[in-house]
PDB file of C-alpha atoms in Angstrom:
ATOM      1  CA  UNK A 587       0.000   0.000   0.000  1.00 81.00           C
ATOM      2  CA  UNK A 588       1.185   3.515  -0.740  1.00 94.00           C
ATOM      3  CA  UNK A 589       1.000   6.822   1.157  1.00 96.00           C
ATOM      4  CA  UNK A 590      -2.723   7.544   0.813  1.00 97.00           C
ATOM      5  CA  UNK A 591      -3.777   4.064   1.896  1.00 97.00           C
ATOM      6  CA  UNK A 592      -1.386   3.978   4.854  1.00 96.00           C
ATOM      7  CA  UNK A 593      -2.533   7.361   6.103  1.00 97.00           C
ATOM      8  CA  UNK A 594      -6.210   6.522   5.610  1.00 96.00           C
ATOM      9  CA  UNK A 595      -5.792   3.408   7.768  1.00 95.00           C
ATOM     10  CA  UNK A 596      -4.130   5.278  10.635  1.00 94.00           C
ATOM     11  CA  UNK A 597      -7.148   6.787  12.371  1.00 91.00           C
ATOM     12  CA  UNK A 598      -7.070  10.416  13.434  1.00 91.00           C
ATOM     13  CA  UNK A 599      -4.175  10.522  15.923  1.00 93.00           C
ATOM     14  CA  UNK A 600      -1.503  12.746  14.293  1.00 95.00           C
ATOM     15  CA  UNK A 601       1.332  10.799  15.921  1.00 95.00           C
ATOM     16  CA  UNK A 602      -0.007   7.457  14.676  1.00 94.00           C
ATOM     17  CA  UNK A 603      -0.445   8.954  11.205  1.00 95.00           C
ATOM     18  CA  UNK A 604       3.107  10.321  11.221  1.00 96.00           C
ATOM     19  CA  UNK A 605       4.494   7.037  12.537  1.00 94.00           C
ATOM     20  CA  UNK A 606       2.699   5.113   9.810  1.00 94.00           C
ATOM     21  CA  UNK A 607       4.169   7.432   7.198  1.00 95.00           C
ATOM     22  CA  UNK A 608       7.612   7.100   8.787  1.00 93.00           C
ATOM     23  CA  UNK A 609       7.501   3.330   8.307  1.00 89.00           C
ATOM     24  CA  UNK A 610       8.853   3.662   4.767  1.00 85.00           C
ATOM     25  CA  UNK A 611      11.761   5.814   5.952  1.00 84.00           C
ATOM     26  CA  UNK A 612      13.058   3.800   8.928  1.00 82.00           C
ATOM     27  CA  UNK A 613      14.273   0.601   7.322  1.00 71.00           C
ATOM     28  CA  UNK A 614      17.009  -0.879   9.454  1.00 65.00           C
ATOM     29  CA  UNK A 615      16.570   1.823  12.129  1.00 68.00           C
ATOM     30  CA  UNK A 616      15.735   1.121  15.785  1.00 72.00           C
ATOM     31  CA  UNK A 617      12.382   2.831  16.417  1.00 76.00           C
ATOM     32  CA  UNK A 618      12.160   2.165  20.156  1.00 81.00           C
ATOM     33  CA  UNK A 619      13.276   5.687  21.058  1.00 85.00           C
ATOM     34  CA  UNK A 620      10.152   7.262  19.576  1.00 90.00           C
ATOM     35  CA  UNK A 621       7.032   8.080  21.629  1.00 93.00           C
ATOM     36  CA  UNK A 622       4.509   5.221  22.021  1.00 92.00           C
ATOM     37  CA  UNK A 623       2.010   6.606  19.485  1.00 92.00           C
ATOM     38  CA  UNK A 624       4.738   7.012  16.873  1.00 93.00           C
ATOM     39  CA  UNK A 625       5.893   3.444  17.530  1.00 91.00           C
ATOM     40  CA  UNK A 626       2.297   2.302  17.183  1.00 91.00           C
ATOM     41  CA  UNK A 627       2.082   3.962  13.769  1.00 92.00           C
ATOM     42  CA  UNK A 628       5.344   2.338  12.655  1.00 91.00           C
ATOM     43  CA  UNK A 629       4.104  -1.083  13.763  1.00 89.00           C
ATOM     44  CA  UNK A 630       0.825  -0.440  11.989  1.00 93.00           C
ATOM     45  CA  UNK A 631       2.667   0.431   8.776  1.00 93.00           C
ATOM     46  CA  UNK A 632       4.645  -2.788   8.867  1.00 89.00           C
ATOM     47  CA  UNK A 633       1.587  -4.865   9.724  1.00 92.00           C
ATOM     48  CA  UNK A 634      -0.238  -3.417   6.716  1.00 95.00           C
ATOM     49  CA  UNK A 635       2.723  -4.150   4.454  1.00 94.00           C
ATOM     50  CA  UNK A 636       3.075  -7.727   5.704  1.00 93.00           C
ATOM     51  CA  UNK A 637      -0.649  -8.376   5.322  1.00 96.00           C
ATOM     52  CA  UNK A 638      -0.678  -6.841   1.838  1.00 97.00           C
ATOM     53  CA  UNK A 639       2.327  -8.755   0.531  1.00 95.00           C
ATOM     54  CA  UNK A 640       0.899 -12.069   1.721  1.00 96.00           C
ATOM     55  CA  UNK A 641      -2.654 -11.510   0.475  1.00 97.00           C
ATOM     56  CA  UNK A 642      -3.712 -13.586  -2.559  1.00 98.00           C
ATOM     57  CA  UNK A 643      -5.676 -10.723  -4.128  1.00 98.00           C
ATOM     58  CA  UNK A 644      -2.622  -8.479  -4.093  1.00 98.00           C
ATOM     59  CA  UNK A 645      -0.700 -11.339  -5.692  1.00 98.00           C
ATOM     60  CA  UNK A 646      -3.398 -11.630  -8.339  1.00 98.00           C
ATOM     61  CA  UNK A 647      -3.016  -7.937  -9.151  1.00 98.00           C
ATOM     62  CA  UNK A 648       0.730  -8.326  -9.535  1.00 98.00           C
ATOM     63  CA  UNK A 649       0.265 -11.270 -11.884  1.00 97.00           C
ATOM     64  CA  UNK A 650      -1.921  -9.165 -14.157  1.00 98.00           C
ATOM     65  CA  UNK A 651       1.191  -7.215 -15.144  1.00 98.00           C
ATOM     66  CA  UNK A 652       3.388  -8.617 -17.917  1.00 97.00           C
ATOM     67  CA  UNK A 653       7.183  -8.523 -18.009  1.00 95.00           C
ATOM     68  CA  UNK A 654       9.026  -6.246 -17.543  1.00 95.00           C
ATOM     69  CA  UNK A 655       6.432  -4.551 -15.310  1.00 97.00           C
ATOM     70  CA  UNK A 656       5.866  -7.613 -13.147  1.00 95.00           C
ATOM     71  CA  UNK A 657       9.340  -7.281 -11.650  1.00 95.00           C
ATOM     72  CA  UNK A 658       8.128  -3.991 -10.165  1.00 97.00           C
ATOM     73  CA  UNK A 659       4.600  -5.265  -9.600  1.00 97.00           C
ATOM     74  CA  UNK A 660       4.574  -4.564  -5.875  1.00 96.00           C
ATOM     75  CA  UNK A 661       5.426  -0.899  -6.403  1.00 97.00           C
ATOM     76  CA  UNK A 662       2.966  -0.508  -9.280  1.00 98.00           C
ATOM     77  CA  UNK A 663       0.055  -2.188  -7.541  1.00 98.00           C
ATOM     78  CA  UNK A 664       0.683  -0.165  -4.367  1.00 98.00           C
ATOM     79  CA  UNK A 665       0.315   3.023  -6.397  1.00 98.00           C
ATOM     80  CA  UNK A 666      -2.620   1.716  -8.454  1.00 98.00           C
ATOM     81  CA  UNK A 667      -4.483   0.798  -5.267  1.00 98.00           C
ATOM     82  CA  UNK A 668      -4.072   4.376  -4.010  1.00 98.00           C
ATOM     83  CA  UNK A 669      -5.828   5.485  -7.194  1.00 98.00           C
ATOM     84  CA  UNK A 670      -8.821   3.237  -6.556  1.00 98.00           C
ATOM     85  CA  UNK A 671      -8.964   4.318  -2.924  1.00 98.00           C
ATOM     86  CA  UNK A 672      -9.008   7.978  -4.004  1.00 98.00           C
ATOM     87  CA  UNK A 673     -11.575   7.277  -6.722  1.00 97.00           C
ATOM     88  CA  UNK A 674     -13.941   5.447  -4.347  1.00 97.00           C
ATOM     89  CA  UNK A 675     -12.993   7.311  -1.177  1.00 97.00           C
ATOM     90  CA  UNK A 676     -16.528   7.819   0.133  1.00 95.00           C
ATOM     91  CA  UNK A 677     -17.158   4.073   0.032  1.00 96.00           C
ATOM     92  CA  UNK A 678     -14.442   3.574   2.650  1.00 95.00           C
ATOM     93  CA  UNK A 679     -14.457   6.920   4.474  1.00 93.00           C
ATOM     94  CA  UNK A 680     -18.088   8.046   4.291  1.00 93.00           C
ATOM     95  CA  UNK A 681     -17.780  10.698   7.010  1.00 92.00           C
ATOM     96  CA  UNK A 682     -15.019  12.758   5.391  1.00 94.00           C
ATOM     97  CA  UNK A 683     -14.459  13.591   1.750  1.00 96.00           C
ATOM     98  CA  UNK A 684     -11.050  13.118   0.173  1.00 97.00           C
ATOM     99  CA  UNK A 685     -10.229  16.814  -0.171  1.00 97.00           C
ATOM    100  CA  UNK A 686     -10.936  17.423   3.535  1.00 97.00           C
ATOM    101  CA  UNK A 687      -8.792  14.462   4.554  1.00 97.00           C
ATOM    102  CA  UNK A 688      -5.936  15.608   2.319  1.00 98.00           C
ATOM    103  CA  UNK A 689      -6.053  19.197   3.627  1.00 97.00           C
ATOM    104  CA  UNK A 690      -6.121  17.994   7.233  1.00 97.00           C
ATOM    105  CA  UNK A 691      -3.227  15.626   6.620  1.00 97.00           C
ATOM    106  CA  UNK A 692      -1.124  18.283   4.895  1.00 98.00           C
ATOM    107  CA  UNK A 693      -1.706  20.687   7.812  1.00 97.00           C
ATOM    108  CA  UNK A 694      -0.372  18.022  10.167  1.00 96.00           C
ATOM    109  CA  UNK A 695       2.609  17.228   7.943  1.00 96.00           C
ATOM    110  CA  UNK A 696       3.479  20.905   7.568  1.00 96.00           C
ATOM    111  CA  UNK A 697       3.804  21.080  11.380  1.00 95.00           C
ATOM    112  CA  UNK A 698       4.403  17.471  12.444  1.00 94.00           C
ATOM    113  CA  UNK A 699       4.109  16.472  16.123  1.00 92.00           C
ATOM    114  CA  UNK A 700       7.828  15.637  16.173  1.00 93.00           C
ATOM    115  CA  UNK A 701      10.829  15.985  13.897  1.00 92.00           C
ATOM    116  CA  UNK A 702      10.589  13.217  11.274  1.00 91.00           C
ATOM    117  CA  UNK A 703      13.573  11.285   9.887  1.00 90.00           C
ATOM    118  CA  UNK A 704      15.700  13.382   7.492  1.00 90.00           C
ATOM    119  CA  UNK A 705      14.577  11.644   4.285  1.00 90.00           C
ATOM    120  CA  UNK A 706      10.919  12.095   5.172  1.00 92.00           C
ATOM    121  CA  UNK A 707      11.504  15.652   6.383  1.00 93.00           C
ATOM    122  CA  UNK A 708      13.050  16.490   3.015  1.00 94.00           C
ATOM    123  CA  UNK A 709      10.177  14.829   1.129  1.00 93.00           C
ATOM    124  CA  UNK A 710       7.289  16.453   3.004  1.00 95.00           C
ATOM    125  CA  UNK A 711       7.433  19.901   1.316  1.00 95.00           C
ATOM    126  CA  UNK A 712       7.358  18.211  -2.101  1.00 95.00           C
ATOM    127  CA  UNK A 713       4.563  15.888  -1.021  1.00 96.00           C
ATOM    128  CA  UNK A 714       2.438  18.882  -0.064  1.00 97.00           C
ATOM    129  CA  UNK A 715       3.464  21.139  -2.959  1.00 96.00           C
ATOM    130  CA  UNK A 716       2.947  18.438  -5.599  1.00 95.00           C
ATOM    131  CA  UNK A 717      -0.172  17.033  -3.880  1.00 97.00           C
ATOM    132  CA  UNK A 718       0.977  13.422  -3.769  1.00 97.00           C
ATOM    133  CA  UNK A 719      -2.188  12.380  -1.907  1.00 98.00           C
ATOM    134  CA  UNK A 720      -4.946  14.227  -3.739  1.00 97.00           C
ATOM    135  CA  UNK A 721      -3.464  13.718  -7.201  1.00 97.00           C
ATOM    136  CA  UNK A 722      -3.951   9.941  -6.912  1.00 97.00           C
ATOM    137  CA  UNK A 723      -7.556  10.389  -8.005  1.00 97.00           C
ATOM    138  CA  UNK A 724      -6.536  10.906 -11.656  1.00 97.00           C
ATOM    139  CA  UNK A 725      -4.493   8.710 -13.963  1.00 97.00           C
ATOM    140  CA  UNK A 726      -2.373  11.769 -14.801  1.00 97.00           C
ATOM    141  CA  UNK A 727      -1.545  12.048 -11.106  1.00 97.00           C
ATOM    142  CA  UNK A 728      -0.589   8.379 -10.994  1.00 98.00           C
ATOM    143  CA  UNK A 729       1.588   8.898 -14.065  1.00 98.00           C
ATOM    144  CA  UNK A 730       3.465  11.748 -12.361  1.00 97.00           C
ATOM    145  CA  UNK A 731       3.911   9.693  -9.207  1.00 96.00           C
ATOM    146  CA  UNK A 732       5.326   6.716 -11.077  1.00 98.00           C
ATOM    147  CA  UNK A 733       7.714   8.937 -13.008  1.00 97.00           C
ATOM    148  CA  UNK A 734       8.970  10.351  -9.685  1.00 95.00           C
ATOM    149  CA  UNK A 735       9.518   6.844  -8.328  1.00 95.00           C
ATOM    150  CA  UNK A 736      11.237   5.769 -11.539  1.00 97.00           C
ATOM    151  CA  UNK A 737      13.762   8.599 -11.236  1.00 94.00           C
ATOM    152  CA  UNK A 738      14.646   7.495  -7.701  1.00 91.00           C
ATOM    153  CA  UNK A 739      15.534   3.961  -8.804  1.00 92.00           C
ATOM    154  CA  UNK A 740      19.217   3.742  -9.649  1.00 88.00           C
ATOM    155  CA  UNK A 741      18.931   1.191 -12.459  1.00 93.00           C
ATOM    156  CA  UNK A 742      16.868   1.364 -15.633  1.00 94.00           C
ATOM    157  CA  UNK A 743      13.231   0.457 -14.985  1.00 96.00           C
ATOM    158  CA  UNK A 744       9.797   0.621 -16.648  1.00 97.00           C
ATOM    159  CA  UNK A 745       8.015   2.472 -13.845  1.00 97.00           C
ATOM    160  CA  UNK A 746       7.900   5.715 -15.801  1.00 97.00           C
ATOM    161  CA  UNK A 747       5.499   4.124 -18.287  1.00 97.00           C
ATOM    162  CA  UNK A 748       3.642   2.081 -15.671  1.00 98.00           C
ATOM    163  CA  UNK A 749       0.405   4.045 -15.948  1.00 98.00           C
ATOM    164  CA  UNK A 750      -0.141   2.215 -19.237  1.00 98.00           C
ATOM    165  CA  UNK A 751      -0.691  -0.945 -17.201  1.00 98.00           C
ATOM    166  CA  UNK A 752      -3.278   0.770 -15.044  1.00 98.00           C
ATOM    167  CA  UNK A 753      -5.207   1.719 -18.174  1.00 97.00           C
ATOM    168  CA  UNK A 754      -4.809  -1.723 -19.738  1.00 98.00           C
ATOM    169  CA  UNK A 755      -5.939  -3.716 -16.680  1.00 98.00           C
ATOM    170  CA  UNK A 756      -8.188  -1.085 -15.137  1.00 98.00           C
ATOM    171  CA  UNK A 757     -11.359  -3.086 -14.535  1.00 98.00           C
ATOM    172  CA  UNK A 758      -9.541  -6.136 -13.191  1.00 98.00           C
ATOM    173  CA  UNK A 759      -7.398  -4.066 -10.848  1.00 98.00           C
ATOM    174  CA  UNK A 760     -10.440  -2.138  -9.654  1.00 98.00           C
ATOM    175  CA  UNK A 761     -12.210  -5.411  -8.841  1.00 98.00           C
ATOM    176  CA  UNK A 762      -9.130  -6.667  -7.003  1.00 98.00           C
ATOM    177  CA  UNK A 763      -8.955  -3.515  -4.924  1.00 98.00           C
ATOM    178  CA  UNK A 764     -12.657  -3.658  -4.049  1.00 97.00           C
ATOM    179  CA  UNK A 765     -12.088  -7.190  -2.741  1.00 97.00           C
ATOM    180  CA  UNK A 766      -8.808  -6.459  -0.982  1.00 97.00           C
ATOM    181  CA  UNK A 767      -9.320  -3.146   0.799  1.00 96.00           C
ATOM    182  CA  UNK A 768     -12.164  -4.230   3.110  1.00 95.00           C
ATOM    183  CA  UNK A 769      -9.921  -7.119   4.192  1.00 95.00           C
ATOM    184  CA  UNK A 770      -7.049  -4.821   5.153  1.00 95.00           C
ATOM    185  CA  UNK A 771      -9.505  -2.512   6.933  1.00 94.00           C
ATOM    186  CA  UNK A 772     -10.698  -5.467   9.015  1.00 91.00           C
ATOM    187  CA  UNK A 773      -7.100  -6.417   9.768  1.00 91.00           C
ATOM    188  CA  UNK A 774      -6.273  -2.897  10.897  1.00 90.00           C
ATOM    189  CA  UNK A 775      -9.390  -2.751  13.082  1.00 80.00           C
ATOM    190  CA  UNK A 776      -8.350  -5.999  14.741  1.00 63.00           C
ATOM    191  CA  UNK A 777      -4.809  -4.779  15.273  1.00 60.00           C
ATOM    192  CA  UNK A 778      -5.754  -1.398  16.674  1.00 58.00           C
ATOM    193  CA  UNK A 779      -8.639  -2.555  18.853  1.00 51.00           C
ATOM    194  CA  UNK A 780      -7.122  -5.764  20.234  1.00 38.00           C
ATOM    195  CA  UNK A 781      -3.355  -5.294  20.416  1.00 40.00           C
ATOM    196  CA  UNK A 782      -0.531  -4.046  18.300  1.00 38.00           C
ATOM    197  CA  UNK A 783       1.970  -6.729  17.314  1.00 36.00           C
ATOM    198  CA  UNK A 784       5.690  -6.441  17.867  1.00 39.00           C
ATOM    199  CA  UNK A 785       7.526  -4.668  15.060  1.00 37.00           C
ATOM    200  CA  UNK A 786       7.989  -7.375  12.402  1.00 38.00           C
ATOM    201  CA  UNK A 787      10.811  -7.753   9.936  1.00 43.00           C
ATOM    202  CA  UNK A 788      11.044  -5.095   7.266  1.00 44.00           C
ATOM    203  CA  UNK A 789       9.076  -5.556   4.076  1.00 44.00           C
ATOM    204  CA  UNK A 790      11.081  -7.192   1.330  1.00 40.00           C
ATOM    205  CA  UNK A 791      11.831  -4.857  -1.558  1.00 36.00           C
TER     206      UNK A 791
END
C-alpha cells in the first residue's frame, strides 16, 4: 500500500499517522526511542505491508502485469491501489471527503508532532506542494507519481510508463482492490482494537 492508503488506515491521531508514514523511511533503524504513538504507527505500517504482501488478491493484481512490469509489480500495484482508494474514497471513508482528509493531513505534515527522519523531512514539502495524496484520483496524477519513483531507482526500470498498465488492466485491478481493501480494513481494526503486534521484519523490496 502507498502513502494515501497507509494514512487513511491510521485513524485520526496525528502521531499514529506520522508514525505510519515514517515506516517507509526507517528501514534498518531502531524505532524504540520514539514516543509510544509514533511506535504504534510504525508497527501499523509494517503490519499493513506484511498483510498486503501475503494476500492472494494483491498477488493476483501483480500477476496481471506482464514482463518487464511484473518485476516492479509490488510498487505498481501499491500506487494503483491508491488510485482506486481515491476514486472510491466515500465508500471507505463516508464521514469525510477526500479533499478534507488531504487538507487535514497536509496541515499536520506541515507542522508534524515531532521531527521526522531526514529523508521524510526532506520529502514532506514536495509531497504537499505536488499534492501526492490528492493527485492519486486521476491517472495523470498516478503517471506523475510513477515517473517520480522511476527517477529514484538507480537502475533502468519501466516504472515511468507504468500508468499504461493501469489503463490496460483497469477493470480487473479495480475489482481486485474492491475485494482487498475491506480485508485490510478489518485487519487494521483488529490490530488497533485488540493489540498491536511487535515490530515485524522489514518488508522485502
